[in-house]
mmCIF file of C-alpha atoms in Angstrom:
data_model
loop_
_atom_site.group_PDB
_atom_site.id
_atom_site.type_symbol
_atom_site.label_atom_id
_atom_site.label_comp_id
_atom_site.label_asym_id
_atom_site.label_seq_id
_atom_site.Cartn_x
_atom_site.Cartn_y
_atom_site.Cartn_z
ATOM 1 C CA MET P 1 -0.227 0.134 0.209
ATOM 2 C CA GLU P 2 2.999 2.569 1.004
ATOM 3 C CA GLY P 3 3.909 1.917 -2.961
ATOM 4 C CA TRP P 4 0.842 2.731 -4.388
ATOM 5 C CA ILE P 5 1.031 6.116 -2.093
ATOM 6 C CA VAL P 6 4.525 7.244 -3.089
ATOM 7 C CA LEU P 7 3.640 6.041 -6.639
ATOM 8 C CA GLY P 8 0.745 8.163 -6.643
ATOM 9 C CA LEU P 9 2.790 11.173 -4.886
ATOM 10 C CA ILE P 10 5.254 10.375 -7.985
ATOM 11 C CA LEU P 11 2.614 10.900 -10.718
ATOM 12 C CA ILE P 12 1.230 13.843 -8.787
ATOM 13 C CA VAL P 13 4.432 15.303 -8.903
ATOM 14 C CA ILE P 14 5.050 14.694 -12.467
ATOM 15 C CA ALA P 15 1.899 16.010 -13.258
ATOM 16 C CA TYR P 16 2.890 18.900 -11.973
ATOM 17 C CA PHE P 17 5.865 19.937 -13.596
ATOM 18 C CA PHE P 18 4.498 18.828 -16.848
ATOM 19 C CA GLY P 19 1.608 21.188 -16.208
ATOM 20 C CA ARG P 20 3.952 23.824 -15.279
ATOM 21 C CA ILE P 21 6.126 23.353 -18.418
ATOM 22 C CA GLY P 22 2.785 23.406 -21.002
ATOM 23 C CA PHE P 23 2.598 26.363 -18.980
ATOM 24 C CA ALA P 24 6.155 28.010 -19.501
ATOM 25 C CA VAL P 25 5.546 27.025 -23.217
ATOM 26 C CA GLU P 26 2.305 28.390 -23.978
ATOM 27 C CA GLU P 27 3.437 31.314 -21.790
ATOM 28 C CA ASP P 28 6.710 31.702 -23.718
ATOM 29 C CA LYS P 29 3.958 31.339 -27.158
ATOM 30 C CA GLU P 30 2.213 34.489 -25.623
ATOM 31 C CA ARG P 31 5.501 36.355 -24.922
ATOM 32 C CA SER P 32 6.522 35.652 -28.786
ATOM 33 C CA GLU P 33 3.514 36.707 -30.183
ATOM 34 C CA TYR P 34 4.033 40.211 -28.047
ATOM 35 C CA ALA P 35 7.244 40.520 -29.009
ATOM 36 C CA LYS P 36 6.818 39.998 -33.099
ATOM 37 C CA THR P 37 3.873 42.667 -32.509
ATOM 38 C CA ASN P 38 5.587 44.773 -30.609
ATOM 39 C CA GLU P 39 8.666 44.141 -33.509
ATOM 40 C CA THR P 40 6.145 44.923 -36.524
ATOM 41 C CA ILE P 41 5.119 48.149 -34.644
ATOM 42 C CA ASP P 42 8.578 49.361 -34.400
ATOM 43 C CA LYS P 43 9.488 48.499 -38.147
ATOM 44 C CA ALA P 44 6.485 50.256 -38.560
ATOM 45 C CA ILE P 45 7.451 53.222 -36.573
ATOM 46 C CA ASN P 46 10.721 53.477 -37.892
ATOM 47 C CA ALA P 47 9.872 53.387 -41.149
ATOM 48 C CA GLU P 48 7.208 56.260 -40.395
ATOM 49 C CA ASP P 49 10.402 57.977 -38.735
ATOM 50 C CA ASN P 50 12.783 57.147 -41.371
ATOM 51 C CA LYS P 51 10.815 58.700 -44.073
ATOM 52 C CA THR P 52 12.431 62.319 -45.657
ATOM 53 C CA ARG P 53 9.997 64.600 -44.374
ATOM 54 C CA ASN P 54 9.744 63.152 -40.942
ATOM 55 C CA LEU P 55 13.169 62.170 -40.749
ATOM 56 C CA VAL P 56 13.975 66.008 -41.577
ATOM 57 C CA ILE P 57 12.280 67.819 -38.692
ATOM 58 C CA ASN P 58 13.917 64.991 -36.259
ATOM 59 C CA THR P 59 17.136 66.014 -37.478
ATOM 60 C CA LEU P 60 16.513 69.274 -37.132
ATOM 61 C CA LYS P 61 15.496 69.091 -33.508
ATOM 62 C CA GLU P 62 18.002 66.763 -32.555
ATOM 63 C CA ILE P 63 20.737 69.799 -33.797
ATOM 64 C CA GLY P 64 19.060 72.219 -31.640
ATOM 65 C CA CYS P 65 16.041 73.968 -34.031
ATOM 66 C CA GLN P 66 12.538 74.210 -33.663
ATOM 67 C CA PRO P 67 11.131 73.404 -36.930
ATOM 68 C CA GLU P 68 7.389 74.287 -37.854
ATOM 69 C CA VAL P 69 5.162 73.857 -40.613
ATOM 70 C CA ASP P 70 4.489 76.933 -42.402
ATOM 71 C CA ASP P 71 0.816 77.573 -44.840
ATOM 72 C CA LYS P 72 2.653 76.186 -47.835
ATOM 73 C CA ASP P 73 3.616 72.959 -45.789
ATOM 74 C CA ARG P 74 7.527 74.169 -46.049
ATOM 75 C CA ILE P 75 9.667 73.326 -42.861
ATOM 76 C CA CYS P 76 11.017 76.752 -41.562
ATOM 77 C CA PHE P 77 13.562 77.015 -38.260
ATOM 78 C CA LYS P 78 16.109 79.217 -37.601
ATOM 79 C CA TYR P 79 19.647 78.679 -37.520
ATOM 80 C CA GLN P 80 22.665 80.693 -36.425
ATOM 81 C CA GLY P 81 20.013 83.375 -36.450
ATOM 82 C CA GLU P 82 19.131 82.637 -40.329
ATOM 83 C CA GLU P 83 15.985 81.863 -41.158
ATOM 84 C CA PHE P 84 15.735 78.901 -43.680
ATOM 85 C CA PHE P 85 12.811 76.860 -44.624
ATOM 86 C CA ILE P 86 13.108 73.223 -46.377
ATOM 87 C CA ASP P 87 11.170 71.640 -48.802
ATOM 88 C CA ALA P 88 10.686 67.665 -48.707
ATOM 89 C CA ASP P 89 7.937 65.215 -49.745
ATOM 90 C CA ASN P 90 8.207 61.831 -48.146
ATOM 91 C CA ASP P 91 7.991 60.421 -51.776
ATOM 92 C CA TYR P 92 11.596 61.798 -52.649
ATOM 93 C CA LEU P 93 15.018 61.667 -51.753
ATOM 94 C CA PHE P 94 16.257 64.860 -52.082
ATOM 95 C CA VAL P 95 15.440 67.926 -50.175
ATOM 96 C CA THR P 96 14.911 71.696 -50.983
ATOM 97 C CA LEU P 97 16.840 73.702 -48.313
ATOM 98 C CA TRP P 98 16.354 77.830 -48.997
ATOM 99 C CA ASP P 99 17.713 80.391 -47.048
ATOM 100 C CA THR P 100 15.759 83.481 -49.103
ATOM 101 C CA TRP P 101 16.109 87.487 -49.241
ATOM 102 C CA TRP P 102 19.124 87.050 -46.777
ATOM 103 C CA LEU P 103 20.346 90.299 -48.842
ATOM 104 C CA CYS P 104 18.373 93.127 -50.908
ATOM 105 C CA VAL P 105 19.481 95.560 -52.988
ATOM 106 C CA ASP P 106 17.552 98.290 -54.738
ATOM 107 C CA LEU P 107 17.449 97.957 -58.357
ATOM 108 C CA ASP P 108 18.693 101.359 -58.681
ATOM 109 C CA ASN P 109 21.876 101.102 -57.277
ATOM 110 C CA ALA P 110 25.102 101.217 -60.090
ATOM 111 C CA ASN P 111 26.389 98.330 -58.198
ATOM 112 C CA VAL P 112 23.371 95.421 -58.959
ATOM 113 C CA GLU P 113 25.162 94.540 -62.297
ATOM 114 C CA HIS P 114 28.077 93.646 -60.554
ATOM 115 C CA LEU P 115 26.147 91.958 -57.989
ATOM 116 C CA LYS P 116 24.729 89.494 -60.855
ATOM 117 C CA GLU P 117 28.346 88.774 -62.055
ATOM 118 C CA ALA P 118 29.254 88.066 -58.270
ATOM 119 C CA ILE P 119 26.633 86.083 -57.901
ATOM 120 C CA ASN P 120 27.601 84.089 -61.322
ATOM 121 C CA LEU P 121 31.197 83.841 -59.975
ATOM 122 C CA ASN P 122 30.118 82.335 -56.592
ATOM 123 C CA ASN P 123 28.098 79.521 -57.722
ATOM 124 C CA ILE P 124 31.350 78.457 -59.495
ATOM 125 C CA ARG P 125 33.215 77.923 -56.235
ATOM 126 C CA ASN P 126 30.266 76.802 -53.704
ATOM 127 C CA ILE P 127 28.046 73.626 -53.750
ATOM 128 C CA VAL P 128 25.498 76.068 -52.354
ATOM 129 C CA SER P 129 23.717 78.027 -55.411
ATOM 130 C CA THR P 130 23.378 81.430 -55.010
ATOM 131 C CA VAL P 131 20.158 82.854 -56.757
ATOM 132 C CA TYR P 132 18.427 86.053 -57.659
ATOM 133 C CA SER P 133 15.249 87.300 -57.665
ATOM 134 C CA ILE P 134 13.822 90.602 -58.866
ATOM 135 C CA ASP P 135 10.869 92.311 -56.985
ATOM 136 C CA GLU P 136 9.069 94.707 -59.291
ATOM 137 C CA ASP P 137 6.460 96.407 -56.623
ATOM 138 C CA ASN P 138 9.486 97.250 -54.442
ATOM 139 C CA LYS P 139 11.850 98.079 -57.028
ATOM 140 C CA GLN P 140 14.397 95.285 -55.096
ATOM 141 C CA MET P 141 17.004 92.490 -56.134
ATOM 142 C CA GLY P 142 16.636 89.684 -53.509
ATOM 143 C CA VAL P 143 19.593 87.233 -53.320
ATOM 144 C CA HIS P 144 18.775 83.838 -51.750
ATOM 145 C CA CYS P 145 21.045 80.110 -51.559
ATOM 146 C CA LYS P 146 19.814 77.117 -52.489
ATOM 147 C CA ALA P 147 20.996 73.254 -52.145
ATOM 148 C CA VAL P 148 19.206 70.328 -53.772
ATOM 149 C CA ILE P 149 20.228 67.435 -51.006
ATOM 150 C CA LEU P 150 20.270 63.965 -50.521
ATOM 151 C CA PHE P 151 18.344 63.021 -47.063
ATOM 152 C CA VAL P 152 18.439 59.465 -45.910
ATOM 153 C CA PRO P 153 18.307 57.747 -43.010
ATOM 154 C CA SER P 154 21.753 55.438 -44.750
ATOM 155 C CA ILE P 155 23.712 58.749 -44.468
ATOM 156 C CA ILE P 156 25.936 58.569 -40.987
ATOM 157 C CA ASN P 157 25.835 61.603 -38.772
ATOM 158 C CA ILE P 158 23.384 62.840 -40.410
ATOM 159 C CA GLY P 159 22.983 65.758 -38.593
ATOM 160 C CA ASP P 160 26.572 67.222 -38.733
ATOM 161 C CA TYR P 161 26.060 66.586 -42.577
ATOM 162 C CA LEU P 162 22.820 69.193 -42.540
ATOM 163 C CA LYS P 163 24.750 71.496 -40.432
ATOM 164 C CA ILE P 164 27.542 71.292 -42.926
ATOM 165 C CA VAL P 165 25.184 71.949 -45.704
ATOM 166 C CA LEU P 166 23.544 75.163 -43.524
ATOM 167 C CA ASP P 167 27.210 76.354 -42.638
ATOM 168 C CA ASP P 168 27.784 76.508 -46.697
ATOM 169 C CA CYS P 169 24.749 79.029 -47.152
ATOM 170 C CA PHE P 170 27.000 81.160 -44.470
ATOM 171 C CA LYS P 171 29.671 80.955 -46.639
ATOM 172 C CA ALA P 172 28.494 81.230 -49.512
ATOM 173 C CA HIS P 173 26.848 84.663 -48.158
ATOM 174 C CA ASP P 174 30.461 85.431 -47.170
ATOM 175 C CA LEU P 175 32.029 84.372 -50.872
ATOM 176 C CA LEU P 176 29.803 86.620 -52.492
ATOM 177 C CA LYS P 177 30.235 89.375 -50.149
ATOM 178 C CA GLU P 178 34.051 88.514 -51.246
ATOM 179 C CA GLN P 179 33.600 88.540 -55.024
ATOM 180 C CA PHE P 180 31.378 91.478 -55.035
ATOM 181 C CA ILE P 181 34.393 94.050 -53.141
ATOM 182 C CA ARG P 182 36.507 92.230 -55.911
ATOM 183 C CA LEU P 183 34.796 93.494 -58.826
ATOM 184 C CA ASN P 184 33.846 96.747 -57.582
ATOM 185 C CA PHE P 185 37.539 97.279 -56.564
ATOM 186 C CA LYS P 186 38.810 96.303 -60.218
ATOM 187 C CA GLN P 187 35.657 98.813 -61.576
ATOM 188 C CA GLU P 188 37.182 101.216 -59.603
ATOM 189 C CA LYS P 189 40.663 100.939 -60.378
ATOM 190 C CA HIS P 190 40.073 101.205 -64.199
ATOM 191 C CA GLU P 191 37.495 104.431 -63.898
ATOM 192 C CA SER P 192 39.921 105.964 -61.752
ATOM 193 C CA PRO P 193 41.294 108.977 -63.541
ATOM 194 C CA ARG P 194 45.492 109.152 -63.875
ATOM 195 C CA VAL P 195 46.462 111.100 -61.435
ATOM 196 C CA VAL P 196 49.603 113.696 -62.361
ATOM 197 C CA VAL P 197 52.107 114.645 -59.641
ATOM 198 C CA LYS P 198 53.985 117.667 -59.887
ATOM 199 C CA GLY P 199 57.266 117.950 -61.354
ATOM 200 C CA PHE P 200 56.528 114.695 -62.947
ATOM 201 C CA ASN P 201 55.029 115.774 -66.455
#
């Protein structure tokens, strides 16, 4: 009889352990399903974050800017006190960065033609394009910087990459000013009258 009791206890213990093992297997399956669901959700979130427009906004926040979307659906922000905006679309891998109206010159200014020539020379020496537009109503010429750049998540240190392009806009400003000064200097040099020194006729 004691053998039956021992055998019964052994069977109860075995059943208990198999029950626990079965429960653990079911629990692992549930955890596995939750993990798969979480992975799917994470992938969807990452895919959404890695879309071009969202990537631009997140990158701007990472470099300390406060991006906003204007009524024309452009991403506007300030960088080093200068106002910029970016045209970005989730369907494209390239974005267009603009620094508009950073310089305005009256059209009746005698140096407008020199400024146009300086803009052309500037575009030869810089990755950022410098362009001008004419505001007929206000009789002004506005100078703008434009850069079309690849913007994908696989770019290493994408924040630094964006900062470099933004800094190149400031370099374009400085280069244009240098070109403009050189052209004006050349003009003045050619137009200056001959100086006659007394005693050296």
